[in-house]
Amino acid sequence: MQDDDIANIMRALGHPVRLSILRFLASQQQRECCCGDVTESLPLAQSTVSQHIKVLLDAGLIERKPHGTRNRYMIRQDRLAELGTAFGGLIDGLNLRAPHKETEPA
Amino acid sequence: MQDDDIANIMRALGHPVRLSILRFLASQQQRECCCGDVTESLPLAQSTVSQHIKVLLDAGLIERKPHGTRNRYMIRQDRLAELGTAFGGLIDGLNLRAPHKETEPA
DNA sequence: CATGTTCATCGCAATTCACCGATTAAATTC
DNA sequence: GAATTTAATCGGTGAATTGCGATGAACATG
């Protein structure tokens, strides 16, 4: 994952409403969870929530699964893990970088 | 650290140029490192770089140390560590959370 | 086929962002 | 104290973001 991708995801995470949406999805993950549910949990219009969902979709942080008239959304755990790794690497790389990167002993 | 702060920092990290600036600062950390140096390393105007630096400053990711006519910048390692923790907590919280909420204001 | 539900998408307004050149402020140097 | 250096800030422009209500597509049901 390179800087552009990381920046992209960071921007997607860079809005309180989108963090709320992710948190909500996490808390409801095993049940049905459609756009309407998310909208009910927020003081925003349905269209606005749909937009935010699209941003999260584009960043690859969630996935859509059509189910009848509604769409079920869920967090992409694989991408979260990937992001965790990339972010760790970023922080690590910013941490007083030496001439070459090496895993330091604890 | 709450969602607004996290979102704020994420937004600060959500731009490739700002990631580049952080990486540059990390690579030069022990030497003098002023706005001009950063500007030279990027295809952007000085004013633009200064703006990005301000965003990073406001997010608390770097600090400024006046030194003669120039300002020396450096990464705030303490904040990076803090951020790492907060981010880990975020990812963790999104990772299939069990349906119990403990802290709830009435 | 008509109706209702769900939700993505389409305008549209207001705000913010990213970038630039020009200016200003502060410190140094002559 | 004038000139130089460094860099923050101002003003402006165009693009993107955030919010909304309204429209329309896809599906289910009467």
XYZ file of C-alpha atoms (C1' of nucleotides) in Angstrom:
272
model
C 0.000 0.000 0.000
C 1.487 3.333 -1.000
C 1.031 6.877 0.196
C -1.796 7.714 -2.157
C -3.845 4.769 -0.960
C -3.084 5.474 2.659
C -3.973 9.135 2.253
C -7.176 8.114 0.540
C -8.237 5.882 3.389
C -7.176 8.433 5.969
C -9.364 11.007 4.309
C -12.258 8.578 4.386
C -11.677 8.141 8.105
C -11.251 11.869 8.553
C -14.871 12.661 9.269
C -16.687 12.063 12.548
C -19.859 10.941 10.811
C -17.985 8.265 8.898
C -16.355 7.047 12.063
C -19.824 6.850 13.580
C -21.073 4.837 10.641
C -18.207 2.396 10.968
C -18.790 2.081 14.691
C -22.482 1.501 14.106
C -21.796 -1.177 11.528
C -19.377 -2.831 13.907
C -21.961 -2.891 16.664
C -24.609 -4.406 14.399
C -22.473 -6.557 12.265
C -24.203 -9.883 12.661
C -27.696 -8.464 12.086
C -29.166 -6.935 9.004
C -27.796 -3.473 8.598
C -29.027 -1.324 5.779
C -28.790 2.333 4.893
C -32.021 3.098 6.699
C -30.697 1.684 9.951
C -27.611 3.813 9.713
C -29.686 6.857 8.862
C -31.895 6.319 11.903
C -28.834 6.313 14.109
C -27.723 9.711 12.861
C -29.225 13.215 12.717
C -28.731 13.399 8.979
C -30.788 13.006 5.835
C -30.830 9.686 4.022
C -29.091 11.126 1.001
C -26.279 12.473 3.127
C -25.746 9.160 4.841
C -25.757 7.439 1.484
C -22.991 9.787 0.344
C -20.855 8.999 3.350
C -21.438 5.319 2.786
C -20.224 5.766 -0.759
C -17.011 7.336 0.471
C -16.413 4.392 2.762
C -17.229 2.028 -0.087
C -14.792 3.751 -2.430
C -12.102 3.571 0.212
C -12.778 -0.159 0.413
C -13.572 -0.019 4.101
C -17.042 -1.521 3.776
C -18.843 -3.722 1.289
C -22.350 -3.750 -0.107
C -24.514 -6.830 -0.408
C -27.849 -6.319 -2.182
C -30.662 -8.084 -0.347
C -34.133 -7.592 -1.685
C -35.061 -3.951 -1.832
C -32.390 -3.021 0.626
C -28.642 -3.162 0.725
C -26.821 -4.788 3.545
C -23.535 -3.220 4.553
C -20.675 -4.665 6.474
C -17.176 -3.764 7.458
C -14.388 -5.337 5.433
C -12.275 -6.901 8.101
C -9.598 -7.874 5.629
C -9.092 -4.269 4.629
C -9.068 -3.158 8.232
C -6.274 -5.566 8.968
C -4.401 -4.374 5.904
C -4.855 -0.811 7.000
C -3.639 -1.612 10.482
C -0.459 -3.039 9.040
C 0.077 -0.125 6.681
C -0.560 2.378 9.425
C 1.807 0.627 11.766
C 4.417 0.763 9.046
C 3.788 4.448 8.558
C 4.157 5.280 12.240
C 7.208 3.084 12.389
C 8.762 4.803 9.409
C 8.220 8.184 11.011
C 9.873 7.081 14.188
C 13.408 8.433 13.875
C 14.257 6.561 10.781
C 17.671 4.950 10.661
C 19.628 4.372 7.391
C 17.851 1.055 6.933
C 14.700 -0.334 8.431
C 14.993 -3.212 10.798
C 12.672 -4.738 13.328
C 13.959 -3.580 16.635
C 13.974 -5.939 19.601
C 11.659 -5.240 22.487
C -8.883 10.829 22.471
C -12.358 11.023 20.995
C -13.754 10.753 17.509
C -13.431 14.408 16.676
C -9.742 14.435 17.514
C -9.112 11.217 15.664
C -11.004 12.482 12.640
C -8.988 15.670 12.788
C -5.686 13.857 12.764
C -6.867 11.475 10.079
C -7.761 14.417 7.902
C -4.320 15.878 8.495
C -2.800 12.581 7.385
C -5.228 12.349 4.494
C -3.094 14.151 1.955
C -0.092 12.684 0.131
C 1.879 15.919 0.388
C 1.527 15.954 4.153
C 2.637 12.359 4.348
C 5.650 13.335 2.265
C 6.431 16.189 4.619
C 6.291 13.880 7.609
C 8.499 11.355 5.870
C 10.973 14.065 4.958
C 11.089 15.350 8.516
C 11.633 11.830 9.757
C 14.523 11.309 7.372
C 16.198 14.565 8.408
C 15.253 14.652 11.985
C 18.623 15.078 13.552
C 19.699 17.878 11.215
C 18.340 21.337 10.835
C 15.080 21.149 8.989
C 13.280 24.306 8.122
C 10.405 25.221 5.820
C 12.786 25.959 2.964
C 14.266 22.482 3.111
C 10.834 20.936 2.950
C 9.858 23.214 0.090
C 12.949 22.233 -1.868
C 11.973 18.597 -1.568
C 8.569 19.198 -3.101
C 7.242 20.621 -6.386
C 5.153 23.206 -4.576
C 5.312 26.880 -3.706
C 6.637 27.962 -0.342
C 3.274 29.313 0.735
C 1.589 26.028 -0.062
C 4.110 24.059 1.924
C 3.711 26.463 4.805
C -0.014 25.822 4.732
C 0.456 22.084 4.895
C 2.901 22.531 7.736
C 0.281 24.530 9.581
C -2.214 21.713 9.219
C 0.282 19.283 10.679
C 1.039 21.737 13.465
C -2.633 22.189 14.295
C -3.083 18.445 14.381
C -0.222 18.322 16.853
C 1.825 16.004 14.700
C 4.865 18.277 14.477
C 6.313 21.097 16.529
C 7.966 24.372 15.645
C 11.150 25.656 17.208
C 12.183 29.177 16.163
C 15.890 29.325 15.408
C 17.273 32.566 14.107
C 15.463 33.717 11.024
C 14.231 30.241 10.330
C 11.964 27.766 12.040
C 13.054 24.284 12.779
C 10.423 21.601 12.551
C 10.355 18.173 14.026
C 7.987 15.297 14.427
C 6.302 14.942 17.802
C 7.115 11.394 18.695
C 4.917 11.518 21.777
C 1.881 12.346 19.681
C 2.753 9.673 17.166
C 2.773 7.090 19.914
C -0.530 8.413 21.223
C -1.973 8.239 17.755
C -0.758 4.696 17.298
C -2.572 3.678 20.437
C -5.767 5.497 19.516
C -5.731 4.057 16.042
C -5.153 0.566 17.342
C -8.121 1.059 19.623
C -10.232 2.237 16.717
C -9.384 -0.736 14.543
C -9.931 -3.007 17.488
C -13.300 -1.486 18.223
C -14.374 -2.043 14.638
C -13.363 -5.654 14.765
C -16.628 -7.496 15.334
C -17.654 -5.849 18.529
C -19.867 -7.854 20.848
C -23.262 -6.225 21.496
C -22.759 -4.759 24.943
C -22.371 -1.075 25.650
C -21.045 -0.221 29.040
C -20.566 3.512 29.067
C -23.820 5.232 28.303
C -24.833 8.634 29.590
C -28.472 8.697 30.601
C -50.051 -3.553 -13.562
C -50.332 -0.208 -9.688
C -48.387 0.718 -5.181
C -45.096 0.970 -1.686
C -40.354 0.498 0.018
C -35.484 1.277 -0.072
C -31.746 3.811 -1.405
C -28.446 5.523 -4.977
C -28.046 9.496 -7.591
C -28.986 14.193 -9.235
C -29.069 19.064 -8.822
C -28.077 22.923 -5.762
C -26.071 26.013 -2.005
C -22.583 26.769 1.380
C -18.367 25.777 3.042
C -13.773 24.143 3.013
C -9.419 22.792 0.562
C -5.391 23.243 -2.340
C -2.729 26.007 -4.688
C -0.535 30.279 -6.100
C 1.786 35.031 -6.040
C 2.280 39.006 -3.167
C 2.833 41.004 1.184
C 4.294 41.362 5.922
C 6.861 40.326 10.175
C 10.844 38.986 12.597
C 15.540 38.103 12.960
C 20.138 38.757 11.224
C 23.876 41.314 8.952
C 26.145 45.077 6.971
C 19.046 51.850 10.408
C 19.011 49.791 5.721
C 19.217 45.448 3.341
C 18.676 40.443 3.406
C 16.752 36.147 4.634
C 13.135 33.168 6.130
C 8.624 31.960 6.481
C 3.917 33.008 8.025
C -0.108 35.140 6.354
C -3.325 37.565 2.990
C -6.239 37.556 -1.088
C -7.895 35.151 -4.861
C -9.278 31.127 -7.880
C -10.931 26.708 -8.948
C -12.057 22.215 -7.217
C -13.860 19.250 -3.741
C -16.740 18.368 0.335
C -20.872 18.480 3.058
C -25.285 19.046 3.540
C -30.234 18.987 1.716
C -34.678 17.806 -0.894
C -36.264 15.668 -5.067
C -36.035 12.198 -8.591
C -35.655 7.581 -10.318
C -34.280 2.684 -10.424
C -34.901 -1.911 -8.507
C -37.455 -4.912 -6.011
C -41.517 -6.687 -3.602
C -46.460 -7.007 -3.041
C -51.451 -6.130 -3.603
